[in-house]
Short mmCIF file of N, CA and C in Angstrom, two decimals:
data_model
loop_
_atom_site.label_atom_id
_atom_site.label_comp_id
_atom_site.label_asym_id
_atom_site.label_seq_id
_atom_site.Cartn_x
_atom_site.Cartn_y
_atom_site.Cartn_z
N MET I 381 -126.96 -150.97 -38.61
CA MET I 381 -126.01 -151.91 -39.17
C MET I 381 -124.74 -151.90 -38.31
N ASP I 382 -124.29 -153.09 -37.94
CA ASP I 382 -123.05 -153.20 -37.17
C ASP I 382 -121.85 -152.96 -38.06
N LYS I 383 -120.85 -152.32 -37.48
CA LYS I 383 -119.58 -152.16 -38.19
C LYS I 383 -118.82 -153.47 -38.13
N ILE I 384 -117.98 -153.68 -39.12
CA ILE I 384 -117.12 -154.85 -39.12
C ILE I 384 -115.86 -154.48 -38.36
N ASN I 385 -115.80 -154.96 -37.13
CA ASN I 385 -114.62 -154.72 -36.30
C ASN I 385 -114.45 -155.91 -35.36
N ALA I 386 -113.42 -155.87 -34.55
CA ALA I 386 -113.11 -157.01 -33.68
C ALA I 386 -114.28 -157.35 -32.76
N GLU I 387 -114.94 -156.35 -32.25
CA GLU I 387 -116.05 -156.59 -31.31
C GLU I 387 -117.23 -157.29 -31.98
N THR I 388 -117.63 -156.80 -33.16
CA THR I 388 -118.77 -157.41 -33.84
C THR I 388 -118.43 -158.81 -34.36
N ILE I 389 -117.20 -159.00 -34.81
CA ILE I 389 -116.79 -160.33 -35.28
C ILE I 389 -116.80 -161.32 -34.12
N LYS I 390 -116.29 -160.91 -32.97
CA LYS I 390 -116.30 -161.79 -31.79
C LYS I 390 -117.74 -162.13 -31.40
N LYS I 391 -118.62 -161.16 -31.47
CA LYS I 391 -120.03 -161.39 -31.14
C LYS I 391 -120.62 -162.45 -32.07
N VAL I 392 -120.34 -162.35 -33.36
CA VAL I 392 -120.86 -163.31 -34.33
C VAL I 392 -120.20 -164.68 -34.11
N TYR I 393 -118.89 -164.71 -33.85
CA TYR I 393 -118.23 -165.98 -33.54
C TYR I 393 -118.89 -166.65 -32.34
N ASP I 394 -119.14 -165.88 -31.30
CA ASP I 394 -119.76 -166.42 -30.09
C ASP I 394 -121.17 -166.95 -30.38
N GLU I 395 -121.94 -166.20 -31.16
CA GLU I 395 -123.28 -166.64 -31.54
C GLU I 395 -123.20 -167.92 -32.38
N ASN I 396 -122.23 -167.95 -33.30
CA ASN I 396 -122.07 -169.12 -34.16
C ASN I 396 -121.67 -170.35 -33.34
N TYR I 397 -120.86 -170.14 -32.32
CA TYR I 397 -120.47 -171.23 -31.43
C TYR I 397 -121.70 -171.78 -30.70
N GLN I 398 -122.56 -170.89 -30.24
CA GLN I 398 -123.79 -171.33 -29.57
C GLN I 398 -124.69 -172.10 -30.53
N THR I 399 -124.76 -171.66 -31.77
CA THR I 399 -125.53 -172.37 -32.79
C THR I 399 -124.95 -173.76 -33.01
N PHE I 400 -123.62 -173.83 -33.08
CA PHE I 400 -122.95 -175.13 -33.22
C PHE I 400 -123.33 -176.06 -32.08
N LEU I 401 -123.28 -175.55 -30.85
CA LEU I 401 -123.61 -176.38 -29.69
C LEU I 401 -125.04 -176.90 -29.77
N LYS I 402 -125.98 -176.03 -30.13
CA LYS I 402 -127.39 -176.41 -30.21
C LYS I 402 -127.61 -177.46 -31.30
N LYS I 403 -127.03 -177.21 -32.47
CA LYS I 403 -127.22 -178.15 -33.58
C LYS I 403 -126.53 -179.47 -33.28
N ASN I 404 -125.38 -179.42 -32.65
CA ASN I 404 -124.67 -180.64 -32.31
C ASN I 404 -125.47 -181.47 -31.30
N ALA I 405 -126.18 -180.78 -30.40
CA ALA I 405 -127.04 -181.49 -29.45
C ALA I 405 -128.19 -182.16 -30.18
N ASP I 406 -128.73 -181.50 -31.22
CA ASP I 406 -129.85 -182.06 -31.98
C ASP I 406 -129.42 -183.17 -32.93
N TYR I 407 -128.31 -182.94 -33.64
CA TYR I 407 -127.89 -183.86 -34.69
C TYR I 407 -126.79 -184.82 -34.26
N GLY I 408 -126.22 -184.61 -33.09
CA GLY I 408 -125.10 -185.44 -32.67
C GLY I 408 -123.89 -185.19 -33.55
N SER I 409 -123.10 -186.20 -33.73
CA SER I 409 -121.88 -186.04 -34.53
C SER I 409 -122.08 -186.53 -35.96
N SER I 410 -123.26 -186.30 -36.51
CA SER I 410 -123.58 -186.80 -37.85
C SER I 410 -122.63 -186.25 -38.92
N PHE I 411 -122.20 -185.01 -38.78
CA PHE I 411 -121.28 -184.44 -39.76
C PHE I 411 -119.95 -185.18 -39.71
N GLU I 412 -119.42 -185.37 -38.51
CA GLU I 412 -118.15 -186.09 -38.36
C GLU I 412 -118.28 -187.54 -38.82
N GLU I 413 -119.40 -188.15 -38.51
CA GLU I 413 -119.62 -189.53 -38.97
C GLU I 413 -119.63 -189.60 -40.49
N SER I 414 -120.24 -188.61 -41.14
CA SER I 414 -120.23 -188.56 -42.61
C SER I 414 -118.81 -188.41 -43.13
N LEU I 415 -118.03 -187.55 -42.48
CA LEU I 415 -116.64 -187.36 -42.89
C LEU I 415 -115.85 -188.66 -42.73
N ASN I 416 -116.05 -189.33 -41.60
CA ASN I 416 -115.32 -190.57 -41.35
C ASN I 416 -115.69 -191.67 -42.35
N GLU I 417 -116.96 -191.68 -42.76
CA GLU I 417 -117.41 -192.71 -43.69
C GLU I 417 -117.06 -192.40 -45.14
N PHE I 418 -117.24 -191.13 -45.55
CA PHE I 418 -117.11 -190.78 -46.97
C PHE I 418 -115.92 -189.89 -47.29
N GLY I 419 -115.24 -189.40 -46.26
CA GLY I 419 -114.09 -188.53 -46.48
C GLY I 419 -114.49 -187.07 -46.61
N GLU I 420 -113.50 -186.27 -46.93
CA GLU I 420 -113.71 -184.82 -46.96
C GLU I 420 -114.76 -184.39 -47.97
N VAL I 421 -115.01 -185.20 -48.98
CA VAL I 421 -116.02 -184.83 -49.97
C VAL I 421 -117.39 -184.64 -49.31
N ALA I 422 -117.66 -185.38 -48.24
CA ALA I 422 -118.95 -185.22 -47.54
C ALA I 422 -119.09 -183.80 -47.00
N GLY I 423 -118.01 -183.25 -46.46
CA GLY I 423 -118.03 -181.87 -45.97
C GLY I 423 -118.15 -180.87 -47.10
N ILE I 424 -117.43 -181.13 -48.16
CA ILE I 424 -117.45 -180.22 -49.32
C ILE I 424 -118.86 -180.17 -49.91
N VAL I 425 -119.54 -181.31 -49.93
CA VAL I 425 -120.92 -181.34 -50.46
C VAL I 425 -121.84 -180.48 -49.60
N ARG I 426 -121.72 -180.59 -48.28
CA ARG I 426 -122.59 -179.78 -47.40
C ARG I 426 -122.30 -178.29 -47.57
N ILE I 427 -121.03 -177.95 -47.69
CA ILE I 427 -120.65 -176.54 -47.90
C ILE I 427 -121.18 -176.08 -49.25
N SER I 428 -121.08 -176.92 -50.26
CA SER I 428 -121.60 -176.60 -51.59
C SER I 428 -123.11 -176.40 -51.57
N ASP I 429 -123.81 -177.25 -50.80
CA ASP I 429 -125.27 -177.09 -50.67
C ASP I 429 -125.60 -175.71 -50.10
N LYS I 430 -124.84 -175.29 -49.10
CA LYS I 430 -125.08 -173.97 -48.50
C LYS I 430 -124.77 -172.86 -49.50
N CYS I 431 -123.71 -173.05 -50.28
CA CYS I 431 -123.37 -172.05 -51.30
C CYS I 431 -124.48 -171.95 -52.34
N ASN I 432 -125.00 -173.10 -52.77
CA ASN I 432 -126.10 -173.10 -53.73
C ASN I 432 -127.34 -172.43 -53.15
N ARG I 433 -127.60 -172.69 -51.87
CA ARG I 433 -128.74 -172.04 -51.22
C ARG I 433 -128.56 -170.53 -51.22
N LEU I 434 -127.34 -170.07 -50.94
CA LEU I 434 -127.06 -168.64 -50.93
C LEU I 434 -127.29 -168.02 -52.30
N VAL I 435 -126.84 -168.71 -53.33
CA VAL I 435 -127.06 -168.22 -54.70
C VAL I 435 -128.54 -168.11 -54.99
N ASN I 436 -129.30 -169.13 -54.62
CA ASN I 436 -130.75 -169.11 -54.85
C ASN I 436 -131.45 -168.02 -54.05
N LEU I 437 -131.01 -167.82 -52.81
CA LEU I 437 -131.60 -166.75 -52.00
C LEU I 437 -131.30 -165.38 -52.59
N THR I 438 -130.14 -165.26 -53.21
CA THR I 438 -129.74 -163.98 -53.80
C THR I 438 -130.50 -163.72 -55.09
N LYS I 439 -130.72 -164.76 -55.87
CA LYS I 439 -131.43 -164.62 -57.15
C LYS I 439 -132.93 -164.40 -56.96
N ASN I 440 -133.50 -165.09 -55.98
CA ASN I 440 -134.96 -165.09 -55.80
C ASN I 440 -135.33 -164.59 -54.42
N GLU I 441 -136.37 -163.82 -54.37
CA GLU I 441 -136.91 -163.40 -53.08
C GLU I 441 -137.95 -164.44 -52.67
N ASN I 442 -137.49 -165.45 -51.96
CA ASN I 442 -138.38 -166.52 -51.52
C ASN I 442 -138.78 -166.32 -50.07
N ASN I 443 -139.84 -166.94 -49.69
CA ASN I 443 -140.27 -166.95 -48.29
C ASN I 443 -139.71 -168.20 -47.63
N VAL I 444 -138.44 -168.12 -47.24
CA VAL I 444 -137.80 -169.26 -46.59
C VAL I 444 -137.44 -168.87 -45.17
N LEU I 445 -137.23 -169.90 -44.36
CA LEU I 445 -136.93 -169.65 -42.96
C LEU I 445 -135.48 -169.22 -42.74
N GLU I 446 -134.58 -169.69 -43.58
CA GLU I 446 -133.17 -169.39 -43.39
C GLU I 446 -132.77 -168.17 -44.22
N SER I 447 -132.21 -167.17 -43.58
CA SER I 447 -131.79 -165.95 -44.28
C SER I 447 -130.41 -166.14 -44.90
N LYS I 448 -130.01 -165.19 -45.72
CA LYS I 448 -128.65 -165.22 -46.29
C LYS I 448 -127.61 -165.22 -45.18
N SER I 449 -127.83 -164.41 -44.19
CA SER I 449 -126.90 -164.33 -43.07
C SER I 449 -126.81 -165.68 -42.34
N ASP I 450 -127.96 -166.30 -42.07
CA ASP I 450 -127.97 -167.62 -41.42
C ASP I 450 -127.25 -168.65 -42.27
N THR I 451 -127.47 -168.60 -43.57
CA THR I 451 -126.82 -169.54 -44.48
C THR I 451 -125.31 -169.38 -44.44
N LEU I 452 -124.84 -168.14 -44.46
CA LEU I 452 -123.40 -167.87 -44.39
C LEU I 452 -122.80 -168.35 -43.07
N LYS I 453 -123.51 -168.11 -41.99
CA LYS I 453 -123.02 -168.55 -40.67
C LYS I 453 -122.97 -170.07 -40.59
N ASP I 454 -123.99 -170.72 -41.13
CA ASP I 454 -124.01 -172.17 -41.16
C ASP I 454 -122.84 -172.70 -42.00
N MET I 455 -122.60 -172.06 -43.13
CA MET I 455 -121.49 -172.44 -44.00
C MET I 455 -120.16 -172.28 -43.26
N ALA I 456 -120.03 -171.21 -42.50
CA ALA I 456 -118.80 -170.98 -41.73
C ALA I 456 -118.58 -172.12 -40.75
N ASN I 457 -119.64 -172.56 -40.08
CA ASN I 457 -119.50 -173.67 -39.14
C ASN I 457 -119.09 -174.96 -39.85
N TYR I 458 -119.69 -175.23 -41.00
CA TYR I 458 -119.29 -176.42 -41.76
C TYR I 458 -117.82 -176.32 -42.18
N CYS I 459 -117.40 -175.14 -42.61
CA CYS I 459 -116.00 -174.95 -43.00
C CYS I 459 -115.07 -175.21 -41.82
N LEU I 460 -115.41 -174.69 -40.66
CA LEU I 460 -114.57 -174.90 -39.47
C LEU I 460 -114.55 -176.36 -39.04
N MET I 461 -115.71 -177.01 -39.08
CA MET I 461 -115.74 -178.42 -38.69
C MET I 461 -114.89 -179.26 -39.64
N LEU I 462 -114.97 -178.97 -40.94
CA LEU I 462 -114.16 -179.70 -41.91
C LEU I 462 -112.68 -179.41 -41.68
N ALA I 463 -112.33 -178.16 -41.41
CA ALA I 463 -110.93 -177.80 -41.16
C ALA I 463 -110.40 -178.53 -39.93
N VAL I 464 -111.18 -178.59 -38.87
CA VAL I 464 -110.76 -179.30 -37.65
C VAL I 464 -110.58 -180.79 -37.94
N TRP I 465 -111.50 -181.36 -38.68
CA TRP I 465 -111.42 -182.78 -39.03
C TRP I 465 -110.16 -183.05 -39.86
N LEU I 466 -109.88 -182.19 -40.85
CA LEU I 466 -108.69 -182.35 -41.69
C LEU I 466 -107.42 -182.22 -40.86
N GLU I 467 -107.40 -181.27 -39.94
CA GLU I 467 -106.21 -181.11 -39.08
C GLU I 467 -106.01 -182.35 -38.21
N GLY I 468 -107.09 -182.96 -37.76
CA GLY I 468 -107.00 -184.18 -36.97
C GLY I 468 -106.43 -185.33 -37.78
N LYS I 469 -106.70 -185.34 -39.08
CA LYS I 469 -106.18 -186.38 -39.96
C LYS I 469 -104.67 -186.23 -40.19
N GLU I 470 -104.17 -184.99 -40.06
CA GLU I 470 -102.76 -184.72 -40.32
C GLU I 470 -101.88 -185.09 -39.13
N LEU I 471 -102.48 -185.32 -37.97
CA LEU I 471 -101.69 -185.64 -36.77
C LEU I 471 -101.11 -187.02 -36.81
#
């Protein structure tokens, strides 16, 4: 088990950034397009979906492809993308 320290957090941030790049290449700017069309609620819904998935993964031992850790990392990326979008709106 990795310790929670600056080094391990940076490693996870870097991995999450690579995941963002890969998914953005696959999905394009669909998240941003959703935000532009429907507003911040579109981002909140995606984050909520991830939270619900995490609750279900915690309650049930299912055979799913996405782990709790993957779900949390995905949620973190959605949170950051929404934060960046909101900051852009404030300019």
